[in-house]
Amino acid sequence: MITVSTAVQLIQEQTPQIDCEELGFKHLDGRVLAEDILAKRPQPPFDRVTMDGIAINSDDWKAMQPEFTLQATQFAGEAAITLKAGFCIEIMTGAVVPLNADCVIPIEQLDKTETGYRIKDAFNSRKHVAPGSNIHYQGSDHLENAVLIPVNTKLKASHIACLVSAGYAQAKVKIQPKIAVVMTGDELVKAGEPIKDHQIYASNGTALTSLLKMHHYTRVNEFILGDDAKVLTTALQAILKQHDFVITTGGVSMGQKDQLPQVFKDLGVTCHFHTVAQKPGKPMWYGTHNKTQVFGLPGNPVSAMITARRYILTALDNVNGLKRRTQMVRLSEDINFKPALTYFLPVKILYDQEARYAEPVAFNTSGDTVSLTRSDGFVELDANTVQFNAGDIVRFFPW
């Protein structure tokens, strides 16, 4: 039996490289960049007006000329007009600053006259009329070839907006790994089908698929298999060939029908560990077959969810070069846990003005999915500590 930290390290050492593909911006949400996104030109690409109003030359105002004759109107998207001395140009937000202009006076600070505009007395001062006022200068956000979005970034709406505004119609991203979620057990029945008293609905696959898709791992196939070794061997042989990650639930403990470790061995899967000093999820199994990652999780729903969140999402993130921010919270109450095991304790997060607190969620058994719905995730409590006190800072894993 190995420790949690050793298990994480062994999985990380087996992390394979992943290929990339090029996708249009409409298909990039949640995908991971495979290269830096560089600026094709400065931003802004020109001296840009930031307020509706008039463009003037501040030297004209310094010559005690608060009133300006209107020369022309210039809209966003039009080429820059050359400003004449003593005149003003009506200008719109987003337009190029006219040539010879160095200041924009907002429309709210102006009075309209018969021939143009006059600066209101309250704004006729150096504070409001100065070179650069209401102008966003070329390259002030970034220069050409600047890194806009670094490699290994998981893309969200703001990143995609940045891509498109920088002139990219597509981007290179990591290929989504193909994932198989395999539920095993003669007692399992597909949801919606008739069920007998001694049977249970196969919920693990749906739960794990939902967890994976919530984190943008969407290429997931679900399978339900019984406990027959020959059937398991035949089915898993095909599944291993077709997927990058194979996740099984059930069949890895010490029962007479827990045959997956032997089935994996017969299929040539290399076992890296079996059993981890943790609760829940002690019987967890991990191996590799060529480049395919194989995770044998316990069949109890709470155990399966926690071990999938702790290990499989971490492994998938490693494949994609992602590093999640470590989240720390304070315990809301004292906790005593004597076994020399890492304790994954489901919690609900409470907030106050100073910190986030983790309140333990009461569970009947590791099959108690109803109680699981009341949790926001779980905390990881160190195996070498028996007494944890209210206010102690511990690591939190949100679902």
mmCIF file of C-alpha atoms in Angstrom:
data_model
loop_
_atom_site.group_PDB
_atom_site.id
_atom_site.type_symbol
_atom_site.label_atom_id
_atom_site.label_comp_id
_atom_site.label_asym_id
_atom_site.label_seq_id
_atom_site.Cartn_x
_atom_site.Cartn_y
_atom_site.Cartn_z
ATOM 1 C CA MET A 1 0.000 0.000 0.000
ATOM 2 C CA ILE A 2 1.392 3.381 -1.019
ATOM 3 C CA THR A 3 0.751 6.952 0.100
ATOM 4 C CA VAL A 4 -1.365 9.485 -1.771
ATOM 5 C CA SER A 5 1.681 11.584 -2.671
ATOM 6 C CA THR A 6 3.469 8.519 -4.081
ATOM 7 C CA ALA A 7 0.387 7.593 -6.109
ATOM 8 C CA VAL A 8 0.198 11.101 -7.567
ATOM 9 C CA GLN A 9 3.912 10.984 -8.413
ATOM 10 C CA LEU A 10 3.674 7.575 -10.107
ATOM 11 C CA ILE A 11 0.759 8.752 -12.236
ATOM 12 C CA GLN A 12 2.586 11.942 -13.181
ATOM 13 C CA GLU A 13 5.646 9.955 -14.276
ATOM 14 C CA GLN A 14 3.489 8.018 -16.743
ATOM 15 C CA THR A 15 1.852 11.106 -18.267
ATOM 16 C CA PRO A 16 2.049 10.786 -22.069
ATOM 17 C CA GLN A 17 2.571 13.565 -24.584
ATOM 18 C CA ILE A 18 -0.533 14.641 -26.451
ATOM 19 C CA ASP A 19 -0.981 15.720 -30.069
ATOM 20 C CA CYS A 20 -2.600 18.970 -31.178
ATOM 21 C CA GLU A 21 -5.143 20.088 -33.755
ATOM 22 C CA GLU A 22 -6.255 23.388 -35.273
ATOM 23 C CA LEU A 23 -9.814 24.531 -34.608
ATOM 24 C CA GLY A 24 -11.941 27.537 -35.515
ATOM 25 C CA PHE A 25 -12.707 30.009 -32.718
ATOM 26 C CA LYS A 26 -16.302 28.749 -32.403
ATOM 27 C CA HIS A 27 -14.970 25.412 -31.146
ATOM 28 C CA LEU A 28 -12.294 26.589 -28.706
ATOM 29 C CA ASP A 29 -14.251 26.949 -25.467
ATOM 30 C CA GLY A 30 -12.595 24.882 -22.735
ATOM 31 C CA ARG A 31 -9.782 23.672 -24.983
ATOM 32 C CA VAL A 32 -6.087 23.986 -24.073
ATOM 33 C CA LEU A 33 -3.677 26.015 -26.199
ATOM 34 C CA ALA A 34 -0.811 24.098 -27.789
ATOM 35 C CA GLU A 35 1.222 27.227 -28.603
ATOM 36 C CA ASP A 36 1.646 30.858 -27.569
ATOM 37 C CA ILE A 37 -0.719 33.332 -29.213
ATOM 38 C CA LEU A 38 1.337 36.286 -30.448
ATOM 39 C CA ALA A 39 0.125 39.755 -31.368
ATOM 40 C CA LYS A 40 0.022 40.287 -35.124
ATOM 41 C CA ARG A 41 0.113 44.069 -34.646
ATOM 42 C CA PRO A 42 0.196 46.618 -31.829
ATOM 43 C CA GLN A 43 -2.906 47.170 -29.728
ATOM 44 C CA PRO A 44 -4.463 49.566 -30.266
ATOM 45 C CA PRO A 45 -3.252 49.415 -33.878
ATOM 46 C CA PHE A 46 -3.640 53.209 -34.120
ATOM 47 C CA ASP A 47 -4.120 56.199 -31.810
ATOM 48 C CA ARG A 48 -7.743 55.568 -30.827
ATOM 49 C CA VAL A 49 -10.407 57.955 -29.546
ATOM 50 C CA THR A 50 -12.030 56.803 -26.280
ATOM 51 C CA MET A 51 -14.924 59.310 -26.009
ATOM 52 C CA ASP A 52 -17.470 60.905 -28.322
ATOM 53 C CA GLY A 53 -16.682 64.612 -28.632
ATOM 54 C CA ILE A 54 -14.332 66.852 -30.602
ATOM 55 C CA ALA A 55 -10.679 66.434 -31.496
ATOM 56 C CA ILE A 56 -8.553 69.566 -31.165
ATOM 57 C CA ASN A 57 -4.941 70.620 -30.928
ATOM 58 C CA SER A 58 -4.194 71.648 -27.333
ATOM 59 C CA ASP A 59 -1.931 74.467 -28.586
ATOM 60 C CA ASP A 60 -5.043 76.186 -29.966
ATOM 61 C CA TRP A 61 -6.616 76.050 -26.519
ATOM 62 C CA LYS A 62 -3.405 77.394 -24.963
ATOM 63 C CA ALA A 63 -3.804 80.367 -27.276
ATOM 64 C CA MET A 64 -6.999 81.111 -25.277
ATOM 65 C CA GLN A 65 -9.367 79.707 -27.827
ATOM 66 C CA PRO A 66 -12.152 77.859 -25.942
ATOM 67 C CA GLU A 67 -14.394 78.042 -29.016
ATOM 68 C CA PHE A 68 -13.670 75.965 -32.112
ATOM 69 C CA THR A 69 -15.107 76.051 -35.609
ATOM 70 C CA LEU A 70 -16.318 72.671 -36.847
ATOM 71 C CA GLN A 71 -14.193 71.414 -39.742
ATOM 72 C CA ALA A 72 -15.675 67.939 -40.322
ATOM 73 C CA THR A 73 -17.062 64.809 -38.711
ATOM 74 C CA GLN A 74 -15.055 61.581 -38.518
ATOM 75 C CA PHE A 75 -16.546 58.205 -37.576
ATOM 76 C CA ALA A 76 -14.952 54.962 -36.418
ATOM 77 C CA GLY A 77 -13.672 53.003 -39.385
ATOM 78 C CA GLU A 78 -12.850 56.092 -41.441
ATOM 79 C CA ALA A 79 -9.346 57.244 -42.376
ATOM 80 C CA ALA A 80 -7.847 60.079 -40.321
ATOM 81 C CA ILE A 81 -8.659 63.625 -41.403
ATOM 82 C CA THR A 82 -5.980 66.328 -41.113
ATOM 83 C CA LEU A 83 -7.065 68.921 -38.543
ATOM 84 C CA LYS A 84 -6.673 72.589 -39.502
ATOM 85 C CA ALA A 85 -5.344 75.104 -36.968
ATOM 86 C CA GLY A 86 -8.128 76.670 -34.899
ATOM 87 C CA PHE A 87 -10.721 74.109 -35.969
ATOM 88 C CA CYS A 88 -12.214 71.003 -34.384
ATOM 89 C CA ILE A 89 -13.388 67.692 -35.782
ATOM 90 C CA GLU A 90 -16.441 65.896 -34.425
ATOM 91 C CA ILE A 91 -15.136 62.480 -33.432
ATOM 92 C CA MET A 92 -16.655 59.187 -32.323
ATOM 93 C CA THR A 93 -15.437 56.533 -29.877
ATOM 94 C CA GLY A 94 -13.165 54.048 -31.629
ATOM 95 C CA ALA A 95 -12.156 56.408 -34.418
ATOM 96 C CA VAL A 96 -8.579 57.163 -35.429
ATOM 97 C CA VAL A 97 -7.294 60.386 -33.863
ATOM 98 C CA PRO A 98 -7.193 63.025 -36.650
ATOM 99 C CA LEU A 99 -3.778 64.163 -37.850
ATOM 100 C CA ASN A 100 -2.504 67.252 -35.951
ATOM 101 C CA ALA A 101 -4.982 66.581 -33.086
ATOM 102 C CA ASP A 102 -3.640 65.653 -29.639
ATOM 103 C CA CYS A 103 -6.689 65.989 -27.389
ATOM 104 C CA VAL A 104 -10.336 64.890 -27.332
ATOM 105 C CA ILE A 105 -12.943 66.890 -25.398
ATOM 106 C CA PRO A 106 -15.994 64.748 -24.430
ATOM 107 C CA ILE A 107 -19.349 65.886 -25.747
ATOM 108 C CA GLU A 108 -20.610 66.300 -22.141
ATOM 109 C CA GLN A 109 -18.054 69.083 -21.599
ATOM 110 C CA LEU A 110 -19.137 71.116 -24.652
ATOM 111 C CA ASP A 111 -21.802 73.585 -25.690
ATOM 112 C CA LYS A 112 -22.935 73.637 -29.320
ATOM 113 C CA THR A 113 -22.567 76.969 -31.170
ATOM 114 C CA GLU A 114 -23.702 78.137 -34.591
ATOM 115 C CA THR A 115 -20.301 77.393 -36.098
ATOM 116 C CA GLY A 116 -19.001 74.588 -33.916
ATOM 117 C CA TYR A 117 -18.367 73.960 -30.214
ATOM 118 C CA ARG A 118 -17.335 75.854 -27.110
ATOM 119 C CA ILE A 119 -15.738 74.262 -24.024
ATOM 120 C CA LYS A 120 -17.928 74.772 -20.947
ATOM 121 C CA ASP A 121 -16.402 77.052 -18.318
ATOM 122 C CA ALA A 122 -16.273 74.242 -15.735
ATOM 123 C CA PHE A 123 -13.988 72.223 -18.028
ATOM 124 C CA ASN A 124 -11.961 75.030 -19.566
ATOM 125 C CA SER A 125 -8.772 74.201 -17.657
ATOM 126 C CA ARG A 126 -5.451 72.356 -18.024
ATOM 127 C CA LYS A 127 -6.936 69.477 -16.043
ATOM 128 C CA HIS A 128 -9.436 68.724 -18.793
ATOM 129 C CA VAL A 129 -7.663 70.060 -21.878
ATOM 130 C CA ALA A 130 -4.252 68.428 -22.128
ATOM 131 C CA PRO A 131 -2.274 66.477 -24.716
ATOM 132 C CA GLY A 132 -3.374 62.832 -24.674
ATOM 133 C CA SER A 133 -6.750 63.437 -23.062
ATOM 134 C CA ASN A 134 -9.184 60.651 -24.046
ATOM 135 C CA ILE A 135 -6.717 59.090 -26.467
ATOM 136 C CA HIS A 136 -5.634 55.430 -26.304
ATOM 137 C CA TYR A 137 -2.223 55.514 -27.989
ATOM 138 C CA GLN A 138 -1.008 52.928 -30.479
ATOM 139 C CA GLY A 139 0.760 50.001 -28.784
ATOM 140 C CA SER A 140 -0.110 51.114 -25.244
ATOM 141 C CA ASP A 141 -1.759 47.736 -24.492
ATOM 142 C CA HIS A 142 0.929 45.658 -26.182
ATOM 143 C CA LEU A 143 3.365 45.712 -29.094
ATOM 144 C CA GLU A 144 3.574 43.454 -32.126
ATOM 145 C CA ASN A 145 4.738 39.881 -31.308
ATOM 146 C CA ALA A 146 3.850 40.226 -27.625
ATOM 147 C CA VAL A 147 2.526 37.003 -26.040
ATOM 148 C CA LEU A 148 -1.210 37.565 -25.673
ATOM 149 C CA ILE A 149 -2.149 34.121 -24.332
ATOM 150 C CA PRO A 150 0.525 31.623 -23.228
ATOM 151 C CA VAL A 151 0.660 27.956 -24.210
ATOM 152 C CA ASN A 152 -1.247 25.517 -21.936
ATOM 153 C CA THR A 153 -4.003 28.035 -21.185
ATOM 154 C CA LYS A 154 -7.511 26.583 -20.893
ATOM 155 C CA LEU A 155 -9.558 28.899 -23.089
ATOM 156 C CA LYS A 156 -12.651 30.730 -21.875
ATOM 157 C CA ALA A 157 -14.760 33.543 -23.319
ATOM 158 C CA SER A 158 -12.261 36.321 -22.539
ATOM 159 C CA HIS A 159 -9.430 34.400 -24.236
ATOM 160 C CA ILE A 160 -11.522 33.753 -27.335
ATOM 161 C CA ALA A 161 -12.471 37.442 -27.517
ATOM 162 C CA CYS A 162 -8.757 38.292 -27.320
ATOM 163 C CA LEU A 163 -7.960 35.790 -30.092
ATOM 164 C CA VAL A 164 -10.546 37.191 -32.466
ATOM 165 C CA SER A 165 -9.665 40.829 -31.743
ATOM 166 C CA ALA A 166 -6.049 39.937 -32.512
ATOM 167 C CA GLY A 167 -7.060 38.612 -35.931
ATOM 168 C CA TYR A 168 -7.043 34.854 -35.278
ATOM 169 C CA ALA A 169 -9.822 32.804 -36.858
ATOM 170 C CA GLN A 170 -8.413 29.558 -35.423
ATOM 171 C CA ALA A 171 -5.822 28.259 -32.979
ATOM 172 C CA LYS A 172 -3.790 25.140 -32.219
ATOM 173 C CA VAL A 173 -5.097 23.249 -29.193
ATOM 174 C CA LYS A 174 -4.358 19.952 -27.458
ATOM 175 C CA ILE A 175 -6.420 17.059 -28.790
ATOM 176 C CA GLN A 176 -9.062 15.917 -26.326
ATOM 177 C CA PRO A 177 -8.145 12.484 -24.932
ATOM 178 C CA LYS A 178 -10.636 9.697 -25.615
ATOM 179 C CA ILE A 179 -11.960 8.419 -22.286
ATOM 180 C CA ALA A 180 -13.837 5.207 -21.497
ATOM 181 C CA VAL A 181 -15.856 4.923 -18.289
ATOM 182 C CA VAL A 182 -16.517 1.233 -17.652
ATOM 183 C CA MET A 183 -18.951 0.221 -14.907
ATOM 184 C CA THR A 184 -18.611 -3.392 -13.792
ATOM 185 C CA GLY A 185 -20.918 -5.592 -11.739
ATOM 186 C CA ASP A 186 -23.662 -8.172 -12.299
ATOM 187 C CA GLU A 187 -25.933 -6.100 -10.068
ATOM 188 C CA LEU A 188 -25.936 -3.050 -12.380
ATOM 189 C CA VAL A 189 -28.937 -1.988 -14.446
ATOM 190 C CA LYS A 190 -29.036 0.867 -16.933
ATOM 191 C CA ALA A 191 -31.059 3.870 -15.757
ATOM 192 C CA GLY A 192 -34.648 3.777 -17.001
ATOM 193 C CA GLU A 193 -34.816 0.000 -17.356
ATOM 194 C CA PRO A 194 -36.902 -2.287 -15.091
ATOM 195 C CA ILE A 195 -35.049 -3.165 -11.893
ATOM 196 C CA LYS A 196 -35.306 -6.011 -9.367
ATOM 197 C CA ASP A 197 -34.963 -5.710 -5.613
ATOM 198 C CA HIS A 198 -31.422 -7.102 -5.600
ATOM 199 C CA GLN A 199 -30.164 -4.790 -8.360
ATOM 200 C CA ILE A 200 -28.966 -1.165 -8.456
ATOM 201 C CA TYR A 201 -28.872 1.483 -11.143
ATOM 202 C CA ALA A 202 -25.495 2.090 -12.795
ATOM 203 C CA SER A 203 -24.921 5.670 -11.662
ATOM 204 C CA ASN A 204 -21.121 5.820 -11.541
ATOM 205 C CA GLY A 205 -20.698 6.214 -15.281
ATOM 206 C CA THR A 206 -23.128 9.113 -15.500
ATOM 207 C CA ALA A 207 -21.567 10.791 -12.471
ATOM 208 C CA LEU A 208 -17.988 10.450 -13.728
ATOM 209 C CA THR A 209 -18.929 11.502 -17.258
ATOM 210 C CA SER A 210 -20.644 14.583 -15.849
ATOM 211 C CA LEU A 211 -17.594 15.376 -13.701
ATOM 212 C CA LEU A 212 -15.267 15.043 -16.695
ATOM 213 C CA LYS A 213 -17.447 17.135 -18.996
ATOM 214 C CA MET A 214 -17.824 19.820 -16.324
ATOM 215 C CA HIS A 215 -14.044 20.203 -16.589
ATOM 216 C CA HIS A 216 -14.225 20.256 -20.425
ATOM 217 C CA TYR A 217 -13.126 16.659 -21.034
ATOM 218 C CA THR A 218 -15.936 15.764 -23.398
ATOM 219 C CA ARG A 219 -14.868 12.722 -25.451
ATOM 220 C CA VAL A 220 -16.304 10.158 -23.042
ATOM 221 C CA ASN A 221 -17.880 6.761 -23.788
ATOM 222 C CA GLU A 222 -19.758 4.753 -21.152
ATOM 223 C CA PHE A 223 -19.902 0.958 -20.880
ATOM 224 C CA ILE A 224 -21.674 -1.449 -18.495
ATOM 225 C CA LEU A 225 -20.110 -4.894 -18.063
ATOM 226 C CA GLY A 226 -20.863 -7.818 -15.766
ATOM 227 C CA ASP A 227 -18.386 -9.701 -13.609
ATOM 228 C CA ASP A 228 -17.642 -12.583 -15.986
ATOM 229 C CA ALA A 229 -13.864 -12.667 -16.555
ATOM 230 C CA LYS A 230 -14.091 -13.763 -20.194
ATOM 231 C CA VAL A 231 -16.587 -11.034 -21.063
ATOM 232 C CA LEU A 232 -14.486 -8.452 -19.229
ATOM 233 C CA THR A 233 -11.326 -9.556 -21.034
ATOM 234 C CA THR A 234 -12.883 -9.435 -24.497
ATOM 235 C CA ALA A 235 -14.581 -6.073 -23.954
ATOM 236 C CA LEU A 236 -11.626 -4.380 -22.263
ATOM 237 C CA GLN A 237 -9.223 -5.576 -24.947
ATOM 238 C CA ALA A 238 -11.185 -3.557 -27.516
ATOM 239 C CA ILE A 239 -11.730 -0.615 -25.170
ATOM 240 C CA LEU A 240 -7.997 -0.344 -24.414
ATOM 241 C CA LYS A 241 -7.205 -0.065 -28.122
ATOM 242 C CA GLN A 242 -9.742 2.699 -28.708
ATOM 243 C CA HIS A 243 -9.141 5.037 -25.752
ATOM 244 C CA ASP A 244 -6.409 7.117 -24.123
ATOM 245 C CA PHE A 245 -7.888 6.815 -20.620
ATOM 246 C CA VAL A 246 -9.814 3.803 -19.338
ATOM 247 C CA ILE A 247 -11.654 4.265 -16.033
ATOM 248 C CA THR A 248 -13.329 1.260 -14.444
ATOM 249 C CA THR A 249 -15.554 1.268 -11.363
ATOM 250 C CA GLY A 250 -15.897 -1.808 -9.180
ATOM 251 C CA GLY A 251 -14.075 -5.119 -9.356
ATOM 252 C CA VAL A 252 -10.763 -4.056 -7.771
ATOM 253 C CA SER A 253 -11.279 -4.973 -4.112
ATOM 254 C CA MET A 254 -10.900 -8.390 -2.403
ATOM 255 C CA GLY A 255 -14.230 -10.028 -3.280
ATOM 256 C CA GLN A 256 -14.563 -13.303 -5.192
ATOM 257 C CA LYS A 257 -15.821 -11.440 -8.258
ATOM 258 C CA ASP A 258 -13.294 -8.600 -8.065
ATOM 259 C CA GLN A 259 -11.421 -9.886 -11.090
ATOM 260 C CA LEU A 260 -10.203 -6.740 -12.821
ATOM 261 C CA PRO A 261 -6.584 -6.841 -11.554
ATOM 262 C CA GLN A 262 -6.155 -10.322 -13.059
ATOM 263 C CA VAL A 263 -7.982 -9.316 -16.250
ATOM 264 C CA PHE A 264 -5.694 -6.313 -16.654
ATOM 265 C CA LYS A 265 -2.660 -8.537 -16.089
ATOM 266 C CA ASP A 266 -3.869 -11.006 -18.732
ATOM 267 C CA LEU A 267 -4.302 -8.109 -21.179
ATOM 268 C CA GLY A 268 -0.722 -6.944 -20.652
ATOM 269 C CA VAL A 269 -1.554 -3.847 -18.611
ATOM 270 C CA THR A 270 1.387 -2.855 -16.408
ATOM 271 C CA CYS A 271 0.296 -2.352 -12.791
ATOM 272 C CA HIS A 272 1.981 0.604 -11.075
ATOM 273 C CA PHE A 273 0.066 0.323 -7.815
ATOM 274 C CA HIS A 274 -2.921 -1.375 -6.174
ATOM 275 C CA THR A 275 -4.302 0.039 -2.911
ATOM 276 C CA VAL A 276 -3.545 3.491 -1.547
ATOM 277 C CA ALA A 277 -3.445 4.570 2.103
ATOM 278 C CA GLN A 278 -6.591 6.675 1.822
ATOM 279 C CA LYS A 279 -10.236 6.751 2.841
ATOM 280 C CA PRO A 280 -12.382 6.430 0.843
ATOM 281 C CA GLY A 281 -10.861 4.658 -2.163
ATOM 282 C CA LYS A 282 -8.298 2.366 -0.561
ATOM 283 C CA PRO A 283 -8.562 -0.437 -3.218
ATOM 284 C CA MET A 284 -7.728 1.925 -6.124
ATOM 285 C CA TRP A 285 -5.718 0.351 -8.976
ATOM 286 C CA TYR A 286 -3.563 2.124 -11.592
ATOM 287 C CA GLY A 287 -1.700 0.846 -14.637
ATOM 288 C CA THR A 288 -0.673 1.627 -18.216
ATOM 289 C CA HIS A 289 -0.996 -0.202 -21.513
ATOM 290 C CA ASN A 290 1.268 1.357 -24.137
ATOM 291 C CA LYS A 291 0.164 5.011 -23.848
ATOM 292 C CA THR A 292 -3.257 4.256 -22.372
ATOM 293 C CA GLN A 293 -3.815 5.224 -18.730
ATOM 294 C CA VAL A 294 -5.913 2.692 -16.786
ATOM 295 C CA PHE A 295 -7.618 3.587 -13.497
ATOM 296 C CA GLY A 296 -9.480 0.954 -11.493
ATOM 297 C CA LEU A 297 -11.718 2.815 -9.031
ATOM 298 C CA PRO A 298 -13.844 1.340 -6.238
ATOM 299 C CA GLY A 299 -17.480 0.758 -7.114
ATOM 300 C CA ASN A 300 -18.962 2.803 -4.271
ATOM 301 C CA PRO A 301 -20.208 6.109 -5.754
ATOM 302 C CA VAL A 302 -18.585 8.417 -3.187
ATOM 303 C CA SER A 303 -15.253 6.581 -3.470
ATOM 304 C CA ALA A 304 -15.420 6.670 -7.267
ATOM 305 C CA MET A 305 -16.208 10.388 -7.387
ATOM 306 C CA ILE A 306 -13.505 11.386 -4.916
ATOM 307 C CA THR A 307 -10.744 9.272 -6.468
ATOM 308 C CA ALA A 308 -11.716 10.439 -9.963
ATOM 309 C CA ARG A 309 -11.522 14.077 -8.856
ATOM 310 C CA ARG A 310 -8.278 13.608 -6.940
ATOM 311 C CA TYR A 311 -6.338 11.488 -9.432
ATOM 312 C CA ILE A 312 -7.934 11.310 -12.871
ATOM 313 C CA LEU A 313 -8.599 15.019 -13.307
ATOM 314 C CA THR A 314 -5.047 15.663 -12.109
ATOM 315 C CA ALA A 315 -3.727 13.186 -14.692
ATOM 316 C CA LEU A 316 -5.805 14.738 -17.475
ATOM 317 C CA ASP A 317 -4.564 18.184 -16.494
ATOM 318 C CA ASN A 318 -0.976 16.882 -16.593
ATOM 319 C CA VAL A 319 -1.525 15.560 -20.117
ATOM 320 C CA ASN A 320 -2.719 19.014 -21.163
ATOM 321 C CA GLY A 321 0.018 20.913 -19.333
ATOM 322 C CA LEU A 322 -2.513 22.523 -16.991
ATOM 323 C CA LYS A 323 -1.771 23.552 -13.423
ATOM 324 C CA ARG A 324 -4.788 24.200 -11.254
ATOM 325 C CA ARG A 325 -4.557 26.748 -8.489
ATOM 326 C CA THR A 326 -4.233 25.005 -5.121
ATOM 327 C CA GLN A 327 -7.218 25.957 -2.973
ATOM 328 C CA MET A 328 -6.889 26.168 0.802
ATOM 329 C CA VAL A 329 -9.724 26.484 3.331
ATOM 330 C CA ARG A 330 -10.135 26.481 7.110
ATOM 331 C CA LEU A 331 -11.918 23.706 8.973
ATOM 332 C CA SER A 332 -15.145 24.840 10.618
ATOM 333 C CA GLU A 333 -14.884 22.324 13.468
ATOM 334 C CA ASP A 334 -12.576 19.844 15.203
ATOM 335 C CA ILE A 335 -12.087 16.494 13.459
ATOM 336 C CA ASN A 336 -10.554 13.352 14.940
ATOM 337 C CA PHE A 337 -9.440 10.607 12.534
ATOM 338 C CA LYS A 338 -7.243 7.846 13.962
ATOM 339 C CA PRO A 339 -6.473 5.509 11.012
ATOM 340 C CA ALA A 340 -3.091 6.156 9.380
ATOM 341 C CA LEU A 341 -4.794 7.036 6.117
ATOM 342 C CA THR A 342 -5.202 10.227 4.115
ATOM 343 C CA TYR A 343 -8.795 11.242 4.746
ATOM 344 C CA PHE A 344 -10.838 12.714 1.895
ATOM 345 C CA LEU A 345 -13.696 14.389 3.737
ATOM 346 C CA PRO A 346 -16.674 15.782 1.752
ATOM 347 C CA VAL A 347 -17.465 19.331 2.852
ATOM 348 C CA LYS A 348 -19.710 22.290 2.242
ATOM 349 C CA ILE A 349 -17.961 25.655 1.895
ATOM 350 C CA LEU A 350 -19.070 28.502 4.147
ATOM 351 C CA TYR A 351 -17.955 32.103 3.726
ATOM 352 C CA ASP A 352 -17.292 34.953 6.091
ATOM 353 C CA GLN A 353 -15.482 38.256 5.607
ATOM 354 C CA GLU A 354 -12.046 36.825 6.360
ATOM 355 C CA ALA A 355 -11.903 33.253 5.038
ATOM 356 C CA ARG A 356 -13.609 30.233 3.541
ATOM 357 C CA TYR A 357 -14.545 27.458 5.942
ATOM 358 C CA ALA A 358 -15.082 23.762 5.209
ATOM 359 C CA GLU A 359 -18.013 22.234 7.070
ATOM 360 C CA PRO A 360 -18.048 18.396 7.049
ATOM 361 C CA VAL A 361 -21.044 16.781 5.362
ATOM 362 C CA ALA A 362 -22.480 13.815 7.263
ATOM 363 C CA PHE A 363 -22.413 10.546 5.294
ATOM 364 C CA ASN A 364 -23.999 7.192 6.106
ATOM 365 C CA THR A 365 -21.809 5.085 3.789
ATOM 366 C CA SER A 366 -19.603 5.535 0.718
ATOM 367 C CA GLY A 367 -22.688 4.759 -1.355
ATOM 368 C CA ASP A 368 -24.640 7.729 0.020
ATOM 369 C CA THR A 369 -25.120 9.788 -3.150
ATOM 370 C CA VAL A 370 -27.835 11.951 -1.562
ATOM 371 C CA SER A 371 -25.403 13.360 1.005
ATOM 372 C CA LEU A 372 -22.882 13.872 -1.790
ATOM 373 C CA THR A 373 -25.245 16.399 -3.383
ATOM 374 C CA ARG A 374 -24.871 18.622 -0.313
ATOM 375 C CA SER A 375 -21.097 18.892 -0.700
ATOM 376 C CA ASP A 376 -19.052 21.391 -2.713
ATOM 377 C CA GLY A 377 -16.028 19.095 -2.848
ATOM 378 C CA PHE A 378 -13.723 17.532 -0.285
ATOM 379 C CA VAL A 379 -10.711 18.357 1.866
ATOM 380 C CA GLU A 380 -7.559 16.261 2.079
ATOM 381 C CA LEU A 381 -6.485 15.542 5.659
ATOM 382 C CA ASP A 382 -2.946 14.337 6.294
ATOM 383 C CA ALA A 383 -2.419 10.670 7.201
ATOM 384 C CA ASN A 384 0.114 11.512 9.915
ATOM 385 C CA THR A 385 -2.272 13.671 11.944
ATOM 386 C CA VAL A 386 -4.991 12.375 14.256
ATOM 387 C CA GLN A 387 -6.484 15.592 15.640
ATOM 388 C CA PHE A 388 -7.484 18.425 13.312
ATOM 389 C CA ASN A 389 -8.717 21.607 14.938
ATOM 390 C CA ALA A 390 -11.252 24.209 13.880
ATOM 391 C CA GLY A 391 -9.396 26.906 11.955
ATOM 392 C CA ASP A 392 -6.700 24.544 10.625
ATOM 393 C CA ILE A 393 -5.825 25.284 6.991
ATOM 394 C CA VAL A 394 -6.252 22.280 4.674
ATOM 395 C CA ARG A 395 -6.322 21.626 0.941
ATOM 396 C CA PHE A 396 -9.710 21.725 -0.793
ATOM 397 C CA PHE A 397 -10.731 20.007 -4.036
ATOM 398 C CA PRO A 398 -13.932 21.472 -5.522
ATOM 399 C CA TRP A 399 -16.035 19.193 -7.682
#
